[in-house]
Coordinates of C-alpha atoms in Angstrom, one line a residue:
Chain Z
E1 CA 22.9 5.0 8.9
T2 CA 19.7 6.2 10.5
G3 CA 16.3 4.7 9.7
V4 CA 12.7 5.6 9.1
T5 CA 11.2 5.7 12.8
Q6 CA 7.8 6.9 14.1
S7 CA 6.4 7.7 17.4
P8 CA 3.8 6.7 19.0
T9 CA 4.1 3.2 18.3
H10 CA 0.8 3.0 19.8
L11 CA -2.4 5.3 20.2
I12 CA -6.2 4.5 21.6
K13 CA -8.6 8.2 20.9
T14 CA -11.8 8.5 21.2
R15 CA -14.1 9.9 18.3
G16 CA -14.0 13.7 17.9
Q17 CA -10.7 13.8 19.2
Q18 CA -7.3 14.7 17.6
V19 CA -4.1 12.8 17.2
T20 CA -0.8 13.9 16.4
L21 CA 1.8 11.1 14.5
R22 CA 5.7 11.9 14.3
C23 CA 7.7 10.3 12.0
S24 CA 12.0 10.8 11.4
S25 CA 13.0 10.6 8.0
Q26 CA 16.1 8.1 7.0
S27 CA 19.3 10.3 6.9
G28 CA 20.4 11.9 3.8
H29 CA 16.3 12.0 2.5
N30 CA 14.5 14.8 2.5
T31 CA 11.4 13.8 1.0
V32 CA 8.4 12.3 3.5
S33 CA 5.2 10.5 2.2
W34 CA 2.3 9.4 5.1
Y35 CA 0.6 6.2 4.4
Q36 CA -2.7 4.7 6.3
Q37 CA -3.8 1.0 5.4
A38 CA -6.4 -0.4 7.1
L39 CA -7.1 -4.1 8.1
G40 CA -6.1 -6.4 5.5
Q41 CA -5.7 -4.0 3.0
G42 CA -2.5 -2.5 1.0
P43 CA -1.8 1.1 2.2
Q44 CA -3.8 4.3 0.6
F45 CA -1.4 7.3 -0.4
I46 CA -2.4 10.1 1.7
F47 CA 0.0 12.7 0.8
Q48 CA 4.0 13.3 0.6
Y49 CA 5.9 16.6 2.0
Y50 CA 8.7 18.3 0.6
R51 CA 10.9 21.2 1.0
E52 CA 8.1 21.8 3.8
E53 CA 4.9 22.1 1.2
E54 CA 2.5 19.8 0.5
N55 CA 3.6 17.9 -3.2
G56 CA 1.2 15.7 -4.2
R57 CA -2.4 14.1 -2.0
G58 CA -4.6 11.3 -2.5
N59 CA -7.7 10.5 -1.9
F60 CA -8.2 12.0 1.9
P61 CA -10.6 15.1 2.7
P62 CA -8.9 18.2 4.6
R63 CA -8.6 16.9 8.4
F64 CA -5.8 15.6 7.2
S65 CA -3.0 17.5 7.1
G66 CA 0.8 18.0 7.8
L67 CA 3.7 19.4 8.4
Q68 CA 7.4 18.6 7.2
F69 CA 9.6 20.8 9.3
P70 CA 13.3 22.2 8.2
N71 CA 15.1 18.9 9.6
Y72 CA 13.2 16.8 7.1
S73 CA 10.7 14.9 9.9
S74 CA 7.0 15.2 9.8
E75 CA 3.8 15.3 11.7
L76 CA 0.4 14.0 10.1
N77 CA -2.3 15.3 11.9
V78 CA -5.7 14.1 12.4
N79 CA -8.7 16.5 13.2
A80 CA -12.8 15.1 14.1
L81 CA -11.1 11.7 14.1
E82 CA -13.9 8.8 13.0
L83 CA -13.7 5.3 13.9
D84 CA -12.7 4.6 10.6
D85 CA -9.6 6.1 11.4
S86 CA -8.4 3.4 12.8
A87 CA -5.6 1.8 11.1
L88 CA -1.7 1.5 10.8
Y89 CA -0.4 5.0 9.5
L90 CA 3.3 4.4 7.8
C91 CA 5.9 7.4 7.1
A92 CA 8.1 6.3 4.0
S93 CA 11.2 8.7 3.4
S94 CA 13.0 9.1 0.1
L95 CA 15.5 11.4 -2.0
F96 CA 13.4 13.5 -4.3
G97 CA 13.9 12.4 -7.8
E98 CA 12.9 10.2 -10.5
S99 CA 13.6 7.1 -8.5
D100 CA 11.8 8.4 -5.8
T101 CA 12.7 5.1 -4.0
Q102 CA 10.5 5.1 -0.6
Y103 CA 12.2 3.5 2.9
F104 CA 8.8 2.8 5.9
G105 CA 9.4 3.0 9.1
P106 CA 7.7 0.6 11.5
G107 CA 4.3 2.4 11.7
T108 CA 1.5 3.5 14.2
R109 CA -1.4 2.1 15.0
L110 CA -4.0 4.0 15.8
T111 CA -7.1 2.6 17.7
V112 CA -10.0 5.3 17.4
L113 CA -12.8 4.5 20.2
Chain B
G1 CA -7.6 4.5 -13.6
E2 CA -4.3 3.3 -11.7
D3 CA -5.1 -0.4 -9.6
V4 CA -3.0 -3.1 -8.9
E5 CA -4.3 -7.0 -8.4
Q6 CA -2.5 -9.4 -6.5
S7 CA -3.9 -13.5 -5.8
L8 CA -4.0 -12.5 -1.9
F9 CA -2.7 -16.0 -0.8
L10 CA 0.3 -18.2 -1.4
S11 CA 1.3 -21.7 0.2
V12 CA 4.2 -23.7 -0.4
R13 CA 6.7 -25.9 1.2
E14 CA 10.3 -24.6 2.7
G15 CA 13.3 -25.4 -0.1
D16 CA 10.4 -24.5 -3.0
S17 CA 10.1 -21.6 -5.3
S18 CA 8.2 -18.9 -4.7
V19 CA 6.2 -16.8 -7.3
I20 CA 3.7 -14.1 -6.8
N21 CA 1.9 -12.6 -9.2
C22 CA 0.8 -8.7 -9.7
T23 CA -1.0 -7.0 -12.2
Y24 CA -1.1 -3.1 -12.6
T25 CA -3.3 -0.6 -15.0
D26 CA -1.4 2.6 -15.7
S27 CA 0.9 1.8 -17.9
S28 CA 3.5 5.2 -17.7
S29 CA 4.7 3.8 -14.4
T30 CA 8.4 3.6 -14.6
Y31 CA 9.4 1.9 -11.4
L32 CA 7.7 -1.2 -9.8
Y33 CA 8.7 -2.4 -6.4
W34 CA 8.1 -5.5 -3.9
Y35 CA 7.3 -4.4 -0.3
K36 CA 7.1 -7.7 2.5
Q37 CA 5.6 -6.5 5.9
E38 CA 5.6 -8.9 8.9
P39 CA 2.9 -8.5 11.3
G40 CA 2.6 -5.9 13.6
A41 CA 5.6 -4.0 11.4
G42 CA 6.4 -1.4 9.1
L43 CA 6.8 -2.6 4.5
Q44 CA 10.9 -3.5 4.0
L45 CA 12.1 -2.8 0.5
L46 CA 12.8 -5.7 -0.7
T47 CA 13.8 -4.5 -4.3
Y48 CA 12.6 -2.5 -7.6
I49 CA 12.1 -2.4 -11.3
F50 CA 12.6 0.4 -13.5
S51 CA 9.7 0.2 -16.3
N52 CA 12.5 -0.3 -19.3
M53 CA 13.9 -4.0 -18.1
D54 CA 12.1 -7.3 -18.2
M55 CA 14.3 -8.9 -15.5
K56 CA 16.2 -8.3 -12.6
Q57 CA 17.7 -10.3 -10.3
D58 CA 19.3 -9.7 -6.2
Q59 CA 20.3 -13.2 -4.7
R60 CA 16.9 -15.1 -3.8
L61 CA 15.4 -12.9 -5.4
T62 CA 13.6 -12.9 -9.3
V63 CA 11.7 -10.2 -10.2
L64 CA 9.9 -10.6 -14.1
L65 CA 8.5 -7.7 -15.6
N66 CA 5.8 -7.6 -18.7
K67 CA 5.2 -4.4 -19.9
K68 CA 3.2 -5.1 -22.7
D69 CA 0.7 -7.3 -20.2
K70 CA 1.2 -5.4 -17.2
H71 CA 2.0 -8.2 -15.7
L72 CA 4.6 -8.0 -13.1
S73 CA 6.1 -11.6 -10.9
L74 CA 8.6 -12.2 -7.8
R75 CA 10.2 -15.2 -7.8
I76 CA 11.6 -15.9 -4.2
A77 CA 14.1 -19.2 -4.6
D78 CA 14.9 -22.2 -2.2
T79 CA 11.5 -20.1 0.2
Q80 CA 12.2 -20.4 4.3
T81 CA 10.3 -19.8 6.7
G82 CA 11.5 -16.5 7.4
D83 CA 9.8 -15.8 4.0
S84 CA 6.1 -16.2 5.7
A85 CA 4.9 -12.7 5.0
I86 CA 2.8 -10.3 3.2
Y87 CA 4.2 -8.9 0.0
F88 CA 2.9 -5.7 -1.4
C89 CA 3.2 -5.1 -5.2
A90 CA 3.3 -1.5 -5.8
E91 CA 4.1 0.8 -8.7
K92 CA 4.8 4.6 -9.1
G93 CA 3.5 6.2 -11.9
A94 CA 3.8 10.1 -13.2
G95 CA 2.5 11.1 -9.4
T96 CA 4.1 11.4 -6.3
A97 CA 2.6 8.0 -5.1
L98 CA 3.1 4.6 -4.4
I99 CA -0.2 2.7 -5.6
F100 CA -0.1 -0.5 -4.0
G101 CA -1.7 -3.9 -4.1
K102 CA -3.8 -5.9 -1.4
G103 CA -0.6 -8.1 -0.8
T104 CA -0.7 -11.7 -0.8
T105 CA 0.0 -14.0 2.1
L106 CA 3.2 -16.7 1.9
S107 CA 2.6 -19.2 4.2
V108 CA 5.8 -21.7 4.3
S109 CA 5.3 -24.6 6.2
S110 CA 8.7 -27.4 6.6

């Protein structure tokens, strides 16, 4: 069974740039959720994708957008990067349903200069 | 509103039991989770409990849920140095999101 994978591991961007982060879900899972974890904080929910559509969104501006592909993998796109976007971005996959237990990938560390 | 509170730091000696506490506010929470995060890594699911249960045991881990007080605890028996990490409590309410606390840093000394 393959776990959740994310790429890249680390990324450095400058303010105003755009970034795309990628996630492959665990085999057998059909739902992907994205979280932002700032230093010293717990993860904050960005959004979830199920059946290639957004299925719930946290308190993040529209410059945070996403996609889910037919193979259930997903992308997180962030436009017009700000310094405060520097964080660990975590992807979690799950099987859609009542329990929806989420399994996390190793994360992508984004630094915005 | 939804909010999860945890104490920030716990220090124990190797071989002792550790108890990490959490309070949550959403009475509609259906599942409550404990995740472990080691430095520079993602979150590892340790265990979870359904809201109609009081207790769940899984090897060295025991989860206690007091739904009346909205209090969740994680007990780690025979704590080892490899258990040193940040532990997050999370609740899943009616929506799709997991709501996390800020995490409790467990330090285990030999």
